[in-house]
XYZ file of C-alpha atoms in Angstrom:
486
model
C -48.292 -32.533 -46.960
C -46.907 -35.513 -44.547
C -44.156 -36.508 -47.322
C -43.156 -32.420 -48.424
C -43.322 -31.961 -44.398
C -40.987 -35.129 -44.201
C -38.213 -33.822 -46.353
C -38.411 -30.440 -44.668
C -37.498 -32.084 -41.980
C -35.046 -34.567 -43.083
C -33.093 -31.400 -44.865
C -32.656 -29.508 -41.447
C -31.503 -33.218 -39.853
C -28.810 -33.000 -42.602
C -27.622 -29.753 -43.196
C -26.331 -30.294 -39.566
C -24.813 -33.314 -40.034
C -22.751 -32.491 -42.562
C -21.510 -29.234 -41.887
C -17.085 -31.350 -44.356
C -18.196 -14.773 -47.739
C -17.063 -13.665 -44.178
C -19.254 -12.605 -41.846
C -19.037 -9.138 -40.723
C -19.042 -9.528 -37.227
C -16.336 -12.486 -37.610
C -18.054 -14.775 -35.518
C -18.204 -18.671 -36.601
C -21.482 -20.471 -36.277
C -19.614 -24.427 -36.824
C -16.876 -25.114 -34.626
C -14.980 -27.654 -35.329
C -12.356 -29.307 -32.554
C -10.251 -31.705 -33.336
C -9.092 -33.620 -30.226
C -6.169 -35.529 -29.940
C -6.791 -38.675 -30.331
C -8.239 -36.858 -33.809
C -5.089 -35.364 -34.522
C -3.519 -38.604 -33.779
C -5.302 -40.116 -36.327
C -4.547 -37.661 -38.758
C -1.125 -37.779 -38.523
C -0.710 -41.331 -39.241
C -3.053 -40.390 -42.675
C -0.498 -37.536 -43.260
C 2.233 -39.903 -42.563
C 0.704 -42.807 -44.534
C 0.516 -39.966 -47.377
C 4.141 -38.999 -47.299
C 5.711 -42.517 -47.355
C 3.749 -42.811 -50.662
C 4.686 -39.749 -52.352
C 8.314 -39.590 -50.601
C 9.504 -42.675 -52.370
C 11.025 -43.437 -54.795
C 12.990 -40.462 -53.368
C 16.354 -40.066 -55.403
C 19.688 -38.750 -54.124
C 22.435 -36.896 -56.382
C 25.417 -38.382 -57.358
C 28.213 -38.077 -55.279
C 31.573 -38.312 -56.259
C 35.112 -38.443 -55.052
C 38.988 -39.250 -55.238
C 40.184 -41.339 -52.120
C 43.485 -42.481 -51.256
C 43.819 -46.238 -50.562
C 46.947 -47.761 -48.917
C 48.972 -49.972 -51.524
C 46.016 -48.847 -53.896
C 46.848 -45.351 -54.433
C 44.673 -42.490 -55.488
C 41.032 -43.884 -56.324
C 38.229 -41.845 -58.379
C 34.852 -43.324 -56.608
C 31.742 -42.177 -57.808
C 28.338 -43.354 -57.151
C 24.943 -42.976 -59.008
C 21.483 -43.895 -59.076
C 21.131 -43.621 -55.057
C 17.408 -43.935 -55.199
C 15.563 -44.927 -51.463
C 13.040 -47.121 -52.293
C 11.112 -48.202 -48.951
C 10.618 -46.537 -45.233
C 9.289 -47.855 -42.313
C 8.021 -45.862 -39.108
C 7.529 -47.715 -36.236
C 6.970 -45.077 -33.965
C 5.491 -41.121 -34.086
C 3.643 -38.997 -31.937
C 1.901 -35.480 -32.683
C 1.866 -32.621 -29.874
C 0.477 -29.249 -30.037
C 1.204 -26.033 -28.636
C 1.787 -22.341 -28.759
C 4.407 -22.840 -32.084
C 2.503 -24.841 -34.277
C 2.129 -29.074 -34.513
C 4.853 -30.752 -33.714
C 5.107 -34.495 -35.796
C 8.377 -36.816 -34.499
C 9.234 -39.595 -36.296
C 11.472 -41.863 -34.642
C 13.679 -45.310 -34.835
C 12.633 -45.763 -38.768
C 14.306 -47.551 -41.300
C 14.704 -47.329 -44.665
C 16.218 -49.518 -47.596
C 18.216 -47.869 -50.590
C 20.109 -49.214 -53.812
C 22.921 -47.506 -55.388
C 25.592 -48.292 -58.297
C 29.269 -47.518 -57.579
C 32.191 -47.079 -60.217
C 35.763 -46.384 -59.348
C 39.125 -46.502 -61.720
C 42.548 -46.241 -60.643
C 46.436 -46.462 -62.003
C 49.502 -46.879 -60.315
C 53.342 -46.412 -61.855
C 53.212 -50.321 -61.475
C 50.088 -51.102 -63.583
C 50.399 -47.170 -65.965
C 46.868 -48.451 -67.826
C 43.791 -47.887 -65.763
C 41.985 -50.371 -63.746
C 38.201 -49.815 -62.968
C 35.170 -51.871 -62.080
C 31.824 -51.285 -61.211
C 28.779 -52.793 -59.739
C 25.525 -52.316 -57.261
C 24.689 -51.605 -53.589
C 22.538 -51.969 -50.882
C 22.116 -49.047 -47.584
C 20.211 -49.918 -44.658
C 19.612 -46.979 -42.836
C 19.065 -47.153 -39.179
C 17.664 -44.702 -36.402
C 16.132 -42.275 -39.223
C 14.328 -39.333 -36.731
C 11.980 -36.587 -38.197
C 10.893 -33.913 -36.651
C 8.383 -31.503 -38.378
C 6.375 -28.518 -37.163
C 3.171 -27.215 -39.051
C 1.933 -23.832 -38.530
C -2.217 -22.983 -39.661
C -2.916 -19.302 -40.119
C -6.144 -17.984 -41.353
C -5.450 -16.436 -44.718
C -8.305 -13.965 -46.135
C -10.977 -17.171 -45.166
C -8.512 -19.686 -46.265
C -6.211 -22.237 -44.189
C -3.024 -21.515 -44.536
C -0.055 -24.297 -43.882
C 3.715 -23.509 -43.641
C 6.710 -25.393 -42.237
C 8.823 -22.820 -39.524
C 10.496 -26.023 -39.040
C 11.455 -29.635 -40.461
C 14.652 -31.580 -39.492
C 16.302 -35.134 -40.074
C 18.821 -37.232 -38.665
C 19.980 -40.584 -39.298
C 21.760 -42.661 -36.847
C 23.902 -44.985 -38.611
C 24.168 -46.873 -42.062
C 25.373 -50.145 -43.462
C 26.370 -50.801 -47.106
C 26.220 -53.995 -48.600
C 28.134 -54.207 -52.094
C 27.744 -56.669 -54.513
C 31.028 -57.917 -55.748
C 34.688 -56.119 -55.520
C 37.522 -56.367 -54.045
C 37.733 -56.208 -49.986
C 39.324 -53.232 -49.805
C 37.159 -51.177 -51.819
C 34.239 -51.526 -49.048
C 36.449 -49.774 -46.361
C 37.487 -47.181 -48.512
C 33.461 -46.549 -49.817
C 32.575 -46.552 -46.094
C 35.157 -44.050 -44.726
C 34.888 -42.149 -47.632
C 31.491 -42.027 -48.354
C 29.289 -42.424 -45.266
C 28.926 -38.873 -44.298
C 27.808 -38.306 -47.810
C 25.602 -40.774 -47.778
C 23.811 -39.787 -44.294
C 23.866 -35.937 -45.521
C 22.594 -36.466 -48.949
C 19.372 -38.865 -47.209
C 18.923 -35.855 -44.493
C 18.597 -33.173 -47.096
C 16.456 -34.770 -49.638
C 13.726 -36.295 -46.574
C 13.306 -32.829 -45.343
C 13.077 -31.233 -48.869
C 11.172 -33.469 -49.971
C 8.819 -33.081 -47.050
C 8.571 -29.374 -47.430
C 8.222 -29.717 -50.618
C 4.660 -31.991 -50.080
C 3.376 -29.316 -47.414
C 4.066 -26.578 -50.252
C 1.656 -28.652 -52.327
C -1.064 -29.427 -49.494
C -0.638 -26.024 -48.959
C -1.646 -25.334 -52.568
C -4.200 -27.556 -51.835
C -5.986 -25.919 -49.028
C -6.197 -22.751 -50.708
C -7.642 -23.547 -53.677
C -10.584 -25.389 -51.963
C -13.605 -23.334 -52.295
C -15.399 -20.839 -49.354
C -18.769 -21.716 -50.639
C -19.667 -25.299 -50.907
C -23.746 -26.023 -51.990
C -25.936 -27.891 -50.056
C -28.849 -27.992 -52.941
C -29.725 -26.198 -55.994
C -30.536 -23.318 -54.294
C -28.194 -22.857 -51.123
C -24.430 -23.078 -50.206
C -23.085 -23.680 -47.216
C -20.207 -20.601 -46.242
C -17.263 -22.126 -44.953
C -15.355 -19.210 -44.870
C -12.313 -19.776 -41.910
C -13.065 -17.181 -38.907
C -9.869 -16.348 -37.166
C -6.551 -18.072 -36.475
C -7.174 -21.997 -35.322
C -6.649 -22.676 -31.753
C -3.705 -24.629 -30.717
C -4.235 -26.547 -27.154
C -2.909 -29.145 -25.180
C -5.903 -31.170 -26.031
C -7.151 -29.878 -29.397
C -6.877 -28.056 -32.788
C -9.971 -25.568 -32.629
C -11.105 -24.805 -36.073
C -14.253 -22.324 -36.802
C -15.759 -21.473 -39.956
C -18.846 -19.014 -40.685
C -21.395 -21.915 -41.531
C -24.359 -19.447 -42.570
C -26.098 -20.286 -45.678
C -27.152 -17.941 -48.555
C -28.769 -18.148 -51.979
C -26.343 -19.369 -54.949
C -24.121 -16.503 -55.787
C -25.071 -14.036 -53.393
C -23.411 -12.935 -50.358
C -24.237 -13.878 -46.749
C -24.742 -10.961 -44.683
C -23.736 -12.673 -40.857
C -24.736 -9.527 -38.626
C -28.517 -10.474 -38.827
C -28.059 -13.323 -36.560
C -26.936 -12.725 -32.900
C -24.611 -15.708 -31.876
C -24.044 -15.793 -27.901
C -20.572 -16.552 -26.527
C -20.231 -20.712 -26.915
C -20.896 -22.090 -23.441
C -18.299 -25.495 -22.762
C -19.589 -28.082 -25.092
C -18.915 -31.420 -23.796
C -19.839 -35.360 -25.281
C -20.918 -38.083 -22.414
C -18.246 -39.595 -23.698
C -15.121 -37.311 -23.898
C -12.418 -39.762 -26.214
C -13.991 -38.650 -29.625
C -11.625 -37.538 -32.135
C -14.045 -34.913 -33.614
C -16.546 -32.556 -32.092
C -18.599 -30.482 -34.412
C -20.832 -27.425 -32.542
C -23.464 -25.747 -34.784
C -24.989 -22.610 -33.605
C -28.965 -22.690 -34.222
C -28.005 -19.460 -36.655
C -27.062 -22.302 -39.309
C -30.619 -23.846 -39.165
C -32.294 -20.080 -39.147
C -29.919 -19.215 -42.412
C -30.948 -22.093 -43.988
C -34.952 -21.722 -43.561
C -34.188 -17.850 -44.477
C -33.068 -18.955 -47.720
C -35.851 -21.747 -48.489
C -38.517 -18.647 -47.563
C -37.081 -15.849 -49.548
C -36.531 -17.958 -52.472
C -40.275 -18.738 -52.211
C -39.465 -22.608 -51.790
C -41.827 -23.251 -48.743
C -44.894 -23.909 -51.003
C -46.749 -27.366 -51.265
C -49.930 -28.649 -53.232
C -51.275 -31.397 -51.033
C -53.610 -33.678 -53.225
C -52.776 -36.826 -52.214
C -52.724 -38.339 -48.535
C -52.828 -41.925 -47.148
C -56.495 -41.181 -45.955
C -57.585 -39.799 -49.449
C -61.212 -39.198 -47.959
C -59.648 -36.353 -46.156
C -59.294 -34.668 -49.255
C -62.934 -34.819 -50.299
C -66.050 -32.826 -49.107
C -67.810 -35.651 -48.378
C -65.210 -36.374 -45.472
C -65.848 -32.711 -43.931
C -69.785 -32.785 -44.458
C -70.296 -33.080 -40.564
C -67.469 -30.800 -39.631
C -68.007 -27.801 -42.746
C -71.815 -28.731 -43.985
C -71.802 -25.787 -45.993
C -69.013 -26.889 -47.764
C -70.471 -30.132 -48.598
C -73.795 -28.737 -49.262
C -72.436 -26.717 -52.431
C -69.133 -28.950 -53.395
C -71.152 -32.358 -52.777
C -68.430 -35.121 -53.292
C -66.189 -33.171 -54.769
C -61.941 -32.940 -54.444
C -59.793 -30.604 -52.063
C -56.472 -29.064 -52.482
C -54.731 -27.533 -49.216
C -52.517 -24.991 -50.731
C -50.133 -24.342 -48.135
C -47.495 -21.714 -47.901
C -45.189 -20.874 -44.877
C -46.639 -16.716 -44.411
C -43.579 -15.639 -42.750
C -39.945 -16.813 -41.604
C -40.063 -19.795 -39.233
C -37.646 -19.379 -36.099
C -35.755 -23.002 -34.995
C -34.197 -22.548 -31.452
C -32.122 -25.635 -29.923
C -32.753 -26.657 -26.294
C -31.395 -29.312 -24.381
C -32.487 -32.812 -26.280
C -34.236 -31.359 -28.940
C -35.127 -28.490 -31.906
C -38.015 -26.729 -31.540
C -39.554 -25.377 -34.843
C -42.179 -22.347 -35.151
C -43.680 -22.520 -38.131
C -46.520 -19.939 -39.235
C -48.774 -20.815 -42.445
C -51.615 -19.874 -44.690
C -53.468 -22.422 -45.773
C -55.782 -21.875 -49.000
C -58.860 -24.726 -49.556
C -59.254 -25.046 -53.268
C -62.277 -26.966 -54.494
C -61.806 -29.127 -57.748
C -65.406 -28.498 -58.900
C -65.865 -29.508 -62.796
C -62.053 -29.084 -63.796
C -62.220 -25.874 -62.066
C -60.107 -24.891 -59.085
C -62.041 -22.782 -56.823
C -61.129 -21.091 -53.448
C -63.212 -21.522 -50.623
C -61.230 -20.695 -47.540
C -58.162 -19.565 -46.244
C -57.151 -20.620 -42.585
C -53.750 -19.179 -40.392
C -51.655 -21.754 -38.644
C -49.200 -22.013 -36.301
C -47.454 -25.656 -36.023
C -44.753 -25.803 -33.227
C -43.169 -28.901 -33.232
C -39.768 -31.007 -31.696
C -37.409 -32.123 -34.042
C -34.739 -34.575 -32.432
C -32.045 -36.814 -34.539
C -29.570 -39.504 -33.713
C -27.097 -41.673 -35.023
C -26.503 -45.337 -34.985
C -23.652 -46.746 -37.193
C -23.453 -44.527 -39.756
C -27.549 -43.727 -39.976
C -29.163 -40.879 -39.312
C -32.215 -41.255 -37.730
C -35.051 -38.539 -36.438
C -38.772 -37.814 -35.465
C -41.098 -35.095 -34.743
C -43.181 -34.232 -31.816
C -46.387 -32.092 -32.235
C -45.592 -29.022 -29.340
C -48.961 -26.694 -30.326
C -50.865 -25.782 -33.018
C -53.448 -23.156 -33.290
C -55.318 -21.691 -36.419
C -57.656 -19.183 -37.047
C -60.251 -18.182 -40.145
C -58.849 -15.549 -42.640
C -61.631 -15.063 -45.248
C -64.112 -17.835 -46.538
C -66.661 -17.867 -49.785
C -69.011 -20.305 -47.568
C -69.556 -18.767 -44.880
C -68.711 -19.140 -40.970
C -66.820 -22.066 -40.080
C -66.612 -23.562 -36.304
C -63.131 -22.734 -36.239
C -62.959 -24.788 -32.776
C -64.906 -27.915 -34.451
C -62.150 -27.883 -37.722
C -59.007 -26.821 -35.302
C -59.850 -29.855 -33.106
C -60.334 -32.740 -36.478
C -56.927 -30.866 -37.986
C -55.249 -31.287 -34.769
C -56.339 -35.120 -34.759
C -55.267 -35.246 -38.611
C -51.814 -33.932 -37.952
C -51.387 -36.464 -34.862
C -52.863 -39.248 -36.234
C -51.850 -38.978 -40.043
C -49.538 -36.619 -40.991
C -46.857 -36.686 -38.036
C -47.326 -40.798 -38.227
C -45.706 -40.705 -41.643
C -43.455 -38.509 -41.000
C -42.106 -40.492 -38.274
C -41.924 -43.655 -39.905
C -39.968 -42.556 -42.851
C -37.431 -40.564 -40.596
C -37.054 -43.884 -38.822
C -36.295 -45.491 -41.692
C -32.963 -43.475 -41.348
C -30.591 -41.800 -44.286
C -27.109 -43.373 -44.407
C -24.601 -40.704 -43.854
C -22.645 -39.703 -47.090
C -18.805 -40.756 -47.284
C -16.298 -37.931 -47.556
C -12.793 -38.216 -49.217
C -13.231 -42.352 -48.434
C -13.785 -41.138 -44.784
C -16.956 -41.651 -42.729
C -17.998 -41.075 -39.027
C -17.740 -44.211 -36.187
C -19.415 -43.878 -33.350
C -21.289 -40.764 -33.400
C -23.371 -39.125 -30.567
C -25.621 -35.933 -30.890
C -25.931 -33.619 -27.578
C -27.993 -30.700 -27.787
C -27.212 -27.835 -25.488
C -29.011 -24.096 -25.484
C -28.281 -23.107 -29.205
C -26.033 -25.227 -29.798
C -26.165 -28.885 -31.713
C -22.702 -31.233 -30.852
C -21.782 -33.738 -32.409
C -18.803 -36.125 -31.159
C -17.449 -38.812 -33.265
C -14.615 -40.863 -34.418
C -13.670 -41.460 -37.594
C -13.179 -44.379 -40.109
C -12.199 -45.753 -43.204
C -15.316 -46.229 -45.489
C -13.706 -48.952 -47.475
C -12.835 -51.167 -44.205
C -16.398 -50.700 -43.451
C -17.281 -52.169 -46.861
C -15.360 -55.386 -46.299
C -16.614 -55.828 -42.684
């Protein structure tokens, strides 16, 4: 029983750690705010992203006849314009009533180019051409791009209302020809040059958030959590744009595999201000106590909350000899013989969340089978009620917990021996549970469960608050691999 009771336990730690079909009532039961200093660090991911999958970033040809003094009439054309590295040096992410606003400013980039260019004059009547490479250094390059999240039917949804670029100023360096072909490039070609890098930044921007886009709405509204529940994470409402935050909430219930949650069971109160001790997190995650309840709904209609206990660290607890002064009846007809406690949760547990801990009711029915002779035989059945707190923290990237015995009470349901002193076997179970069972328990939740990496991504710093109904958690975030090579 101590090691089934210990994963119960460890489960419910879990599930809301790592909460990363629409409720009818359209409430959500996670929250999930993202404060700035979490945006901030999301932008420079988003950024990091775009610099990757921006470059190479080729520009059409452009092509033109200029008129040179002495020269004459010049056909210029240049090809493979192709910008090959950008730099940002500075950007900064504000939100608001329109959307998320990303500037860029004072970057740089580096671009190569070949030129061409033929001429003929009535002094020289064949044609004269050359050819050769280039270098553009491109100075002052400013970005501005808004994002705009809608809920769409559960789904985020990302557009662009807007997404601008500028560029300061240019310098070409060619490679070989004649002096006066690099003033007649520059006047003739340097507001094609700035134009051309303007249009194909911010299409190729909007082209990337068309494909993130794509992205977010093909990720799935049900993720599972086990083999037998999955986690909704249906999007409830519009996000909230702030001047401190992107609010996020998503239903968070759990249901069986492949069947749909129905959310107006539960009864969520209006969220009371959720606040860390220490306010500069980038990420604060709220789950209601609803999550927890779904969760143990599932495990009990789905007939999971079952256990055969044959085997504890004090086996002589499971033999009649180690009851003959507590049940003598029992050891009078099963002398020496084996027990099984076939225990079964009787009806749904309720989990509430107060201030610095979980509270758990659980109610069960617990059968004792004698192993008489290969035989299992039934000799009693016992109702008990186990309260007990449940409180979890985090240290590094481990999450550890323990349990606290609140109450327990049981009573006799039928028995094939008689009588028992119900006050005599309540008192040595009480001392069992303390002493053995919760013991055990303890010790392997202090052992602590590593947290799991998501996307290469893994919480710094993390703090768990509990608040009426609610669990918060407040956290930064980091780069699992930089972890790795610490």
């Amino acid at each position: 029983m101590a090691r089934s009771f210990s994963v119960f336990v460890i489960f419910f730690l879990f599930n809301f750690c790592y909460t990363h079909v629409q409720s009818n009532d359209q409430q959500g039961y996670i929250t999930i705010d993202i404060s700035n200093k979490g945006l901030d660090f999301l932008k420079d991911l988003l950024l990091k992203k775009a610099e990757s999958s921006l470059l190479p970033l080729y520009l059409p040809k452009i092509e033109k006849a200029v008129k040179i003094p002495i020269v004459g009439r010049v056909h210029m054309v240049l090809s493979n314009i192709t910008m090959e590295r950008i730099d940002v040096t500075s950007s900064t992410v504000k939100t608001g009533d329109t959307g998320i606003l990303i500037v860029v400013s004072g970057a740089t980039a580096n671009l190569s180019m070949n030129w061409k260019y033929s001429y003929s004059t009535w002094l020289i009547p064949i044609a004269v051409s050359d050819e050769g490479s280039a270098t553009i250094r491109v100075e002052g390059l400013e970005i501005e791009l808004t994002l705009s999240l809608k809920n769409l039917q559960g789904s985020l949804k990302l557009s662009v209302p807007d997404c601008g670029c500028d560029v300061k100023d240019i310098s070409i360096k060619l490679d070989g020809g004649a002096s006066w072909l690099y003033q007649g490039l520059v006047n003739a070609f340097e507001g094609n040059i700035v134009s051309a890098v303007e249009n194909a930044v911010s299409k190729k921007i909007k082209d990337g958030i068309i494909k993130l886009d794509s992205a977010l709405q093909s990720l799935p509204k049900e993720v599972p959590i086990t083999n037998i529940a999955s986690l909704n994470v249906t999007f409830v409402e519009d996000p909230k744009l702030s001047e401190s935050s992107l609010d996020l909430e998503i239903d968070g219930l759990l249901s069986a595999k492949d069947e749909n949650m129905v959310s107006n069971h539960y009864h969520k109160t209006l969220q009371a201000s959720l606040s860390c001790k220490e306010v500069d997190k980038m990420v604060r995650i709220s789950l209601h106590e609803d999550v927890l309840n779904s969760a143990s709904t599932v495990y009990f209609e789905a007939k999971k909350m079952h256990w055969i206990v044959d085997n504890v660290s004090d086996q002589s607890l499971l033999n009649t000899a180690g009851w003959r002064f507590i049940i003598p009846q029992l050891y009078k007809l099963y002398p020496n013989d084996d027990i099984n406690l076939n225990i079964s949760v009787s009806s749904l547990p309720t989990i509430k969340i107060e201030k610095q801990h979980i509270v758990a009711t659980i109610p069960l029915d617990v059968v004792i089978d004698v192993l008489d002779a290969g035989e299992v035989i039934p000799v009693a059945g016992v109702s008990m009620v186990i309260s007990a707190s449940i409180s979890a923290e985090i240290s590094g990237n481990t999450l550890y917990g323990s349990v606290k015995l609140n109450d327990f009470s049981m009573s006799l349901k039928w028995s094939k021996i008689g009588d028992l002193h119900m006050r005599l076997v309540q008192s040595v179970t009480s001392t069992m549970l303390k002493t053995v069972i919760l013991p055990y328990v303890n010790l392997q939740l202090r052992k602590g469960h590593l947290l799991p990496v998501f996307h290469g991504y893994k919480l710094q710093d993390a703090q768990i608050v509990y608040v009426d109904s609610w669990i918060v958690i407040c956290s930064n975030v980091a780069s699992a691999k930089r972890f790795s090579l610490a």
